[in-house]
Short mmCIF file of C-alpha atoms in Angstrom, two decimals:
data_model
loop_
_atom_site.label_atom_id
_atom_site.label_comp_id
_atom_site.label_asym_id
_atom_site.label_seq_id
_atom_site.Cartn_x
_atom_site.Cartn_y
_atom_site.Cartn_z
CA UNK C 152 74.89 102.73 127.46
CA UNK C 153 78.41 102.32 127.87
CA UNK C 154 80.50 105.63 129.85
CA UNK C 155 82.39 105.89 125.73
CA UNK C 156 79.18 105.62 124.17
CA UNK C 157 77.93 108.37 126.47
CA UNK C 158 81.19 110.87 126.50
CA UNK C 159 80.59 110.11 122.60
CA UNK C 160 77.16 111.33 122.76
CA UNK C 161 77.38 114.53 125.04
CA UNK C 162 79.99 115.84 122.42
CA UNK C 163 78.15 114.97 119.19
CA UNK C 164 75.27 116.91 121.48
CA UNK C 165 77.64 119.58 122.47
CA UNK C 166 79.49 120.13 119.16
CA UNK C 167 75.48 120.61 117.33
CA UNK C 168 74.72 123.61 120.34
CA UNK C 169 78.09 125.00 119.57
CA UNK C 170 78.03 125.37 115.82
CA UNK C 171 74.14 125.54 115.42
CA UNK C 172 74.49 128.79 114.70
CA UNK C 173 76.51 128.12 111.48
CA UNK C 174 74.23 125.84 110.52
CA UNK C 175 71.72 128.70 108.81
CA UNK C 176 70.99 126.82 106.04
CA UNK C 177 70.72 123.22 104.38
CA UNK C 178 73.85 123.15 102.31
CA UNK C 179 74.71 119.80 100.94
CA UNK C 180 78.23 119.89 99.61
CA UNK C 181 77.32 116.82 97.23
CA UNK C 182 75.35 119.01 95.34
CA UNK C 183 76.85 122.28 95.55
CA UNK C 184 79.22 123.47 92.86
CA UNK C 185 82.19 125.60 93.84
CA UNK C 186 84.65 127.47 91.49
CA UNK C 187 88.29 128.26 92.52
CA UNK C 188 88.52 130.41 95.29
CA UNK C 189 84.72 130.87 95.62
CA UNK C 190 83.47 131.47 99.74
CA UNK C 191 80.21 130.35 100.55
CA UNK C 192 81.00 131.46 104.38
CA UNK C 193 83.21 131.01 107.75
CA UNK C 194 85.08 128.11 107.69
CA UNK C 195 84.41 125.60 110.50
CA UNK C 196 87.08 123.25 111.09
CA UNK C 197 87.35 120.15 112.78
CA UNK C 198 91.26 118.84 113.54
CA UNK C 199 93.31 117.44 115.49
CA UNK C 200 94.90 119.58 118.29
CA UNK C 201 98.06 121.71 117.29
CA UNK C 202 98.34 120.20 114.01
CA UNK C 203 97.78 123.64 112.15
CA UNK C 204 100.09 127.43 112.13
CA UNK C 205 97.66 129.58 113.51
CA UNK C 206 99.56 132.10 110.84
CA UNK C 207 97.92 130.26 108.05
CA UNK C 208 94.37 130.55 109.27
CA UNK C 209 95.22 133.77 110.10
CA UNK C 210 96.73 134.44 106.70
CA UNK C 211 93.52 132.33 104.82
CA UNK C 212 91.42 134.88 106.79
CA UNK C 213 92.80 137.82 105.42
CA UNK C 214 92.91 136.56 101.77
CA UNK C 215 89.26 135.32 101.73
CA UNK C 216 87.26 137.54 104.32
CA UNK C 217 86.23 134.86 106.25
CA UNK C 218 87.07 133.29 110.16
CA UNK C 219 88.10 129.96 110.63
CA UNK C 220 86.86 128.45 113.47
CA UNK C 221 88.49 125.48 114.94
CA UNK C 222 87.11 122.51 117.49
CA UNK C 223 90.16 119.88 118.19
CA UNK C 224 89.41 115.78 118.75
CA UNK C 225 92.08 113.42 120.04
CA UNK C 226 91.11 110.26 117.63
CA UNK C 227 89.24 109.22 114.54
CA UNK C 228 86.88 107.16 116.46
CA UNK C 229 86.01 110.26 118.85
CA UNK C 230 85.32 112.32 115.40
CA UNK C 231 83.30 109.96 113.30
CA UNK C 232 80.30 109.73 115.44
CA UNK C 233 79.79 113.05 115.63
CA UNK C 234 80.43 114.16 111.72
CA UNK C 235 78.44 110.09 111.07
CA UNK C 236 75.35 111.75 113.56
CA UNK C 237 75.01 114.63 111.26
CA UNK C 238 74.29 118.22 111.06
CA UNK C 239 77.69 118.82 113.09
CA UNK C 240 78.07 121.78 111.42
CA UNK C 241 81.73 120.88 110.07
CA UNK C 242 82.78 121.85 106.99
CA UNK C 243 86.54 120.27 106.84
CA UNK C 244 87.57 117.45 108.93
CA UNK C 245 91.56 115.83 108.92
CA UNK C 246 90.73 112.12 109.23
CA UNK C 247 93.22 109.12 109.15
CA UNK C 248 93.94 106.97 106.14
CA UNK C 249 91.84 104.31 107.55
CA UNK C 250 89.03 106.58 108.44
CA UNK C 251 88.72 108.15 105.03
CA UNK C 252 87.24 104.65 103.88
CA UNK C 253 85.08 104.16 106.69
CA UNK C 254 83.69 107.94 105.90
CA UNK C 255 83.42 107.27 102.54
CA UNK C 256 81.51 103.99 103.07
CA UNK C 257 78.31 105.90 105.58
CA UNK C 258 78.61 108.47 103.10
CA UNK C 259 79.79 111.00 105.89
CA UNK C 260 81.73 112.85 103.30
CA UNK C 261 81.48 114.34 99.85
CA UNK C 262 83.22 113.20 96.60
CA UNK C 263 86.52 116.14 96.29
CA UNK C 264 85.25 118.71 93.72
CA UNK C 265 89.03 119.05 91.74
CA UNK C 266 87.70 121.78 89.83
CA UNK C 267 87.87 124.12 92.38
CA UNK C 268 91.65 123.15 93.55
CA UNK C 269 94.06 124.90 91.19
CA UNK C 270 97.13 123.95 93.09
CA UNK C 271 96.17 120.15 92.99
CA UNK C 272 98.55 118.75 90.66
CA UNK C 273 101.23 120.34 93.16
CA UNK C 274 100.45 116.79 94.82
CA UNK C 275 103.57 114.17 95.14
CA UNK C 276 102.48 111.30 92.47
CA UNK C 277 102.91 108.87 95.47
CA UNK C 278 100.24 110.66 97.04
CA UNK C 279 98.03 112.01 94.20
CA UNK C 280 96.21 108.60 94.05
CA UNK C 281 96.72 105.25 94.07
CA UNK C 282 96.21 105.46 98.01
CA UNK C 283 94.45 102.35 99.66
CA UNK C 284 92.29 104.12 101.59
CA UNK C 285 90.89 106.18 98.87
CA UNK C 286 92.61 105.00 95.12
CA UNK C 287 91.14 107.46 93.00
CA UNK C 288 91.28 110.35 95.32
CA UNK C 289 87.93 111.14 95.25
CA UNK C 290 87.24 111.92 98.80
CA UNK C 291 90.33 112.93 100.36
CA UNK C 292 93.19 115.52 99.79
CA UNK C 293 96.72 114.45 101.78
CA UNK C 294 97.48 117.07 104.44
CA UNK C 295 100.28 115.28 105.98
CA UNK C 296 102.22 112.32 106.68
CA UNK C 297 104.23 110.92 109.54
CA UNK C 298 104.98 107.68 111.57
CA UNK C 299 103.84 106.68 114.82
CA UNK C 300 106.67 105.43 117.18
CA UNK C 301 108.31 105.87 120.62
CA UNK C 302 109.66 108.84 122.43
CA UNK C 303 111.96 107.83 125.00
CA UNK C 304 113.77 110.05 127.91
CA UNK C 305 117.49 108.88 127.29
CA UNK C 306 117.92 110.57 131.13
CA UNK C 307 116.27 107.18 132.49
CA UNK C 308 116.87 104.59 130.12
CA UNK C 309 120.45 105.56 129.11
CA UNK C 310 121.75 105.51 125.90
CA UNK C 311 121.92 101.38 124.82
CA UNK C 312 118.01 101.54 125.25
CA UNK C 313 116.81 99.10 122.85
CA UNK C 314 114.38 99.82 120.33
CA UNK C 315 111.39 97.58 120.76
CA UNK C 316 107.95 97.85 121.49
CA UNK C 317 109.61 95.24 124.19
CA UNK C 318 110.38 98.46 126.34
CA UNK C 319 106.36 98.71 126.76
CA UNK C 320 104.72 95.00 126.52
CA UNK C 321 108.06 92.98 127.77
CA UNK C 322 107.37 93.20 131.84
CA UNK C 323 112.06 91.88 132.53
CA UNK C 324 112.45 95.11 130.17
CA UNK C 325 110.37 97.24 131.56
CA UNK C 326 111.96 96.14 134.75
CA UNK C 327 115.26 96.72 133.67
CA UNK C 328 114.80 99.99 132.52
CA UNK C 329 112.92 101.15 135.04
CA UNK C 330 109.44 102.03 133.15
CA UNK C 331 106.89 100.58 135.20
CA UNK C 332 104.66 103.60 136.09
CA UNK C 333 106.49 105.45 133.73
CA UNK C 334 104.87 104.89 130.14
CA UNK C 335 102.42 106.32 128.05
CA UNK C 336 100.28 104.48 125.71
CA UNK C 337 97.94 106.37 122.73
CA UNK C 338 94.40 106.06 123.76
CA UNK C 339 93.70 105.00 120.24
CA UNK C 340 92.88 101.16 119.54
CA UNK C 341 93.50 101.02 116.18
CA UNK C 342 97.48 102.75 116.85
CA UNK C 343 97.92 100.67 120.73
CA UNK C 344 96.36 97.34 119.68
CA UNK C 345 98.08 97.76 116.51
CA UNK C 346 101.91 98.23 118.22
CA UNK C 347 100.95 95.25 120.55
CA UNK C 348 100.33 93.18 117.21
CA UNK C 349 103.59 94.23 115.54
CA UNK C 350 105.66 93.54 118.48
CA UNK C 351 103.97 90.02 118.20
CA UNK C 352 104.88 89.79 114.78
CA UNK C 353 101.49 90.13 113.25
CA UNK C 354 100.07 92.98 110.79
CA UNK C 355 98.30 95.88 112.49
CA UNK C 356 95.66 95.31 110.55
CA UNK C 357 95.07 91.37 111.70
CA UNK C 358 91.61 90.32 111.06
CA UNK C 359 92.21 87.11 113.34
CA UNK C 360 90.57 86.80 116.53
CA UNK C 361 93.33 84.87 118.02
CA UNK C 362 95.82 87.25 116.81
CA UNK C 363 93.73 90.24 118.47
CA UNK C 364 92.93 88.77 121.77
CA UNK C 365 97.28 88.00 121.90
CA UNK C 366 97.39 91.97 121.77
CA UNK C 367 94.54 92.72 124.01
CA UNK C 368 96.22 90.33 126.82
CA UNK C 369 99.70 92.47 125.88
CA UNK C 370 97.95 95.77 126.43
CA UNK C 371 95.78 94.34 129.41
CA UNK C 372 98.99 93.14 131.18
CA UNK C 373 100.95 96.91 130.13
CA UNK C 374 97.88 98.37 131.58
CA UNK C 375 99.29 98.18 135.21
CA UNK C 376 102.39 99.80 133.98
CA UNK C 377 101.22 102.83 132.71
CA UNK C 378 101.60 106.38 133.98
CA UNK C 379 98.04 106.83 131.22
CA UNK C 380 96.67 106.37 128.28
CA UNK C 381 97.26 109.70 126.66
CA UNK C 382 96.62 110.95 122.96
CA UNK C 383 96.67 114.71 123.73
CA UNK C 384 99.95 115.35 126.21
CA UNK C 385 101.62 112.13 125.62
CA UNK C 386 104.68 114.29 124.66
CA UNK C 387 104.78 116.98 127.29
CA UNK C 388 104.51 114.39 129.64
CA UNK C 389 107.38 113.10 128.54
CA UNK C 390 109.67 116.44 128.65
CA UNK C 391 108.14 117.53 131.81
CA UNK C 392 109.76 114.07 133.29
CA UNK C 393 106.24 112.60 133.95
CA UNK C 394 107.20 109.42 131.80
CA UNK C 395 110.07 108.11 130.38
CA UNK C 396 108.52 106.73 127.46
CA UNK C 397 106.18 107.90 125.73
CA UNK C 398 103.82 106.93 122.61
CA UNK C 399 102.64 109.12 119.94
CA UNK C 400 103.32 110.52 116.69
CA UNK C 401 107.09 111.55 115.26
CA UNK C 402 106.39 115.73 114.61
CA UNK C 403 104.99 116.35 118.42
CA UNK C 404 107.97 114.79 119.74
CA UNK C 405 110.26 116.79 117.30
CA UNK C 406 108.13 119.77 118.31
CA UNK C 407 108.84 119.05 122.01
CA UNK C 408 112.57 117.94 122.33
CA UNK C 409 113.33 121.08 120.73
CA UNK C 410 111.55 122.95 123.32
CA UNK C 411 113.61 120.95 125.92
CA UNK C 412 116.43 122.70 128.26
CA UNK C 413 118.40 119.53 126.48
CA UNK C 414 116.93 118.13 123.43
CA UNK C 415 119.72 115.25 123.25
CA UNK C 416 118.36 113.94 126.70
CA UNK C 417 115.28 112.32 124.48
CA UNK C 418 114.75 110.00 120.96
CA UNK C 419 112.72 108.63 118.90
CA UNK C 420 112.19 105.61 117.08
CA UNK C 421 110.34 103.35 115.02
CA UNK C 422 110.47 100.24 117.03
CA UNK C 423 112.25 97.55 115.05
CA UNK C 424 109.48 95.35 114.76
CA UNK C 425 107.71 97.61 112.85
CA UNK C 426 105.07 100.64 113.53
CA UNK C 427 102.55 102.63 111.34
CA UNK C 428 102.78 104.69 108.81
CA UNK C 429 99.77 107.37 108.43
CA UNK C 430 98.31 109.61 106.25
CA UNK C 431 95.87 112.39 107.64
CA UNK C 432 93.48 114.24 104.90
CA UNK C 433 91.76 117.28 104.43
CA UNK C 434 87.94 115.88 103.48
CA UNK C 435 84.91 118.07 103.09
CA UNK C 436 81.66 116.83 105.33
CA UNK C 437 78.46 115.08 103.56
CA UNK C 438 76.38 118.17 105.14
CA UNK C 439 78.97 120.78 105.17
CA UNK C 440 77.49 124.39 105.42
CA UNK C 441 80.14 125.97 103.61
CA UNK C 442 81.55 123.68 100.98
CA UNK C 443 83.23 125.53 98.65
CA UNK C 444 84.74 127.54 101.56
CA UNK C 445 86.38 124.02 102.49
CA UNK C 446 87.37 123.45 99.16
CA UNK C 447 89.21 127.25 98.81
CA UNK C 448 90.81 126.25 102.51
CA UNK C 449 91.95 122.46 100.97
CA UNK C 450 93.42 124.71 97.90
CA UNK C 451 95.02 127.81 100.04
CA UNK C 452 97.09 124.67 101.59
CA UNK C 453 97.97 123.13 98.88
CA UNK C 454 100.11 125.68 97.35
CA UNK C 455 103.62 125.44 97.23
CA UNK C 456 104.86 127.96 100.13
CA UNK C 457 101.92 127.59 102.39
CA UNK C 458 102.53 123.48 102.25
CA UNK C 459 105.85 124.43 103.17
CA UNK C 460 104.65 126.58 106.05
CA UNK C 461 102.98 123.83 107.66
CA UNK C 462 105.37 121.34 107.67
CA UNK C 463 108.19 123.61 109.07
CA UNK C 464 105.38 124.79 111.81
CA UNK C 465 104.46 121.14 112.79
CA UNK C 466 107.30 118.96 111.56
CA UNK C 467 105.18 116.32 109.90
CA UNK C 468 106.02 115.30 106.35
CA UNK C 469 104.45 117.18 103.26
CA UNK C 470 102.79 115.12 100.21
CA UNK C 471 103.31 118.35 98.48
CA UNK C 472 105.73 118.09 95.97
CA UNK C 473 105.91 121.76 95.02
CA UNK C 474 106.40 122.39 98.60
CA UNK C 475 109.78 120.90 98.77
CA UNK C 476 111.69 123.48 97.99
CA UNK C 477 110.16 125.86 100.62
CA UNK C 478 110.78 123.26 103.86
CA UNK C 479 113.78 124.02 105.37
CA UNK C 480 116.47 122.27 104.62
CA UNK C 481 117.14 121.10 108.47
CA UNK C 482 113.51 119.55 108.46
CA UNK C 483 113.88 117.82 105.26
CA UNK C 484 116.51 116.11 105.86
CA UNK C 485 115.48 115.03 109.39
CA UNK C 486 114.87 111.13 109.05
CA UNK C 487 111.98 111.40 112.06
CA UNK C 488 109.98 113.36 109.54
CA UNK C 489 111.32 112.20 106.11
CA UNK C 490 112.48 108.59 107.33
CA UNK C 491 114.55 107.02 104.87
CA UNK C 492 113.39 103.40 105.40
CA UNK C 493 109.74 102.40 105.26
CA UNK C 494 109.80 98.61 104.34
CA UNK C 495 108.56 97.76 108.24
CA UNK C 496 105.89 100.35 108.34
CA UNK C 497 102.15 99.81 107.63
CA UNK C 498 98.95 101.48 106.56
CA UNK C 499 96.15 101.20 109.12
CA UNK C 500 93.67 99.54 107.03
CA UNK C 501 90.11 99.27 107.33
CA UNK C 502 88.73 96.02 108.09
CA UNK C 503 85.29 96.78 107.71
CA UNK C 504 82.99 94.95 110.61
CA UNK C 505 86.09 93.86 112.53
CA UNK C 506 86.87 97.41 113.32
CA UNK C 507 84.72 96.57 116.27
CA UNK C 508 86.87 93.69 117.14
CA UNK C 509 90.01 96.23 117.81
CA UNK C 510 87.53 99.20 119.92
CA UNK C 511 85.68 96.42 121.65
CA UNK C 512 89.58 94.99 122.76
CA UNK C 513 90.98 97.91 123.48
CA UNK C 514 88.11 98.66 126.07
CA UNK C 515 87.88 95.86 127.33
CA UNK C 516 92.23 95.65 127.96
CA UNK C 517 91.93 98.86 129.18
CA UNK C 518 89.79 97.56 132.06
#
């Protein structure tokens, strides 16, 4: 047993103690049928860190009569073994694009019940259906979008820093800007196998072996470079002058530079040679306890003003079309959150059995 495989197991073992006590009964959410608004108890929630306005929980609380209790993971592949194990006691989890499918294909989570969202249709068109991951929408409600990039500490690097994945996987740039020991890399394989295969020139979602193992040596090399592999404080890091560049996702670097005592001193940026592109969802577990509580949650955040509400709290984009006209205007026209071209960003696909291909890599580059 590997020391992932392990970590993986103590928290799908840890997460059951925790919530066993919601788990009173043997709900299955694939056969329950909710109505709009309809409770069926607490709401246990499963997200990523920081990626939710405490006000709205608070607010859902106080409108339904229920708690919402949230447990935070820092990747898809540290959430799906635990929700794939079973009897988690999740109701709502916020997986990836890429993830939905995998989900949906060990039937780890239940077909969307639309009758019980009323605010659906406030759903962008682009984002209604049509997705790869999920082209129907059957599974999977958008929650929010965003791109995954570079954060960089101007301070060091000065202003002509170039923007290129070069800054982490070319060792004369790295050199010249002074980053060795000073960069941050996602602990995700799927997002840090995938940069090291655009800055090669290949798709993120390569299925060639050659391809891959030219990222893993990339990542193996950057390895001795890094200050950590971090998916959780890659961006206070950053601020607090603990790296000078940093990868991670475009609304906790927004989130952070404004914090700063100067928020000119950092950017970010899409490298040039491309990055990803990502959807997270709102999806309701196989073996949810409280179904059609998820579903009233997924509804509560689809209308207009509360949509709104969470992307001025966390800066990420909003597939909510009704929404728009709630975000403040400074966000929306912020091209970090709403950028304005998209032709060299990708999807993380699934690629079905050579998703072990890109964890086995990553491990093993990690060393």
């Amino acid at each position: 047993m590997t020391l992932r495989t392990l970590i993986r197991l103590c928290a799908g073992l840890l997460a059951f103690a925790l919530l066993a006590g919601a788990c009173g009964d043997d709900s299955d959410s694939a056969s329950t049928t909710c109505e709009v608004g309809q409770t069926d108890g607490d709401l246990n929630l499963y997200n990523w860190a920081e990626y939710i306005d405490p006000d709205l929980k608070s607010a859902f609380e106080a409108e339904y009569g229920v708690s919402v209790n949230e447990d935070n993971y820092d990747s898809n592949e540290a959430m799906q073994p635990i929700i794939s194990a079973g009897n988690s006691g999740y109701d709502l989890i916020v997986p990836s694009d890429y993830m939905v499918s995998i989900l949906i294909d060990l039937g780890d989570i239940a077909p969307i019940q639309r009758d019980a969202l009323s605010n659906i249709d406030n759903l962008d068109p682009d984002f209604a259906s049509g997705l790869p991951f999920d082209p129907d929408g059957e599974y999977s409600v958008p929650y929010q979008w965003g791109t995954t990039g570079l954060g960089v500490d101007l301070a060091v690097t000065g202003e002509d820093v170039p923007e290129t994945w070069g800054l982490v996987f070319d060792p004369e740039l790295r050199e010249q800007y002074g980053l060795d020991g000073a960069i941050t890399l996602l602990n995700d394989p799927r997002e840090t196998m995938g940069a090291a295969l655009k800055y090669l020139g290949y798709s993120l979602n390569t299925t060639s072996e050659s391809e891959l193992d030219e990222a893993k040596a990339l990542v193996a090399e950057a390895t001795g470079a890094l200050a950590a592999y971090d998916s959780d404080q890659y961006d206070e890091l950053l601020v607090a002058g603990n790296s000078a560049v940093a990868h991670g996702y475009s609304g906790n670097f927004i989130v952070q530079f404004d914090e700063a005592d100067d928020p000119d001193q950092y950017a970010y940026f899409v490298p040039e040679e491309g990055g990803t592109r990502w959807v997270d969802n709102m999806s309701v577990v196989a073996d949810a306890p409280h179904p059609c509580t998820a579903h009233a949650f997924i509804d509560f955040l689809l209308d207009a003003e509360n949509g709104a509400a969470l992307t001025n709290w966390n800066y990420y984009a909003s597939p909510n079309a009704a929404a728009v006209e709630f975000i403040d205007p400074d966000v929306l026209s912020d091209p970090i959150v709403y950028p304005t071209d998209t032709s060299t960003l990708e999807f993380i696909a699934d690629t079905g059995d050579f998703e072990t291909n890109f964890s086995d890599a990553f491990i093993e580059a990690k060393g």
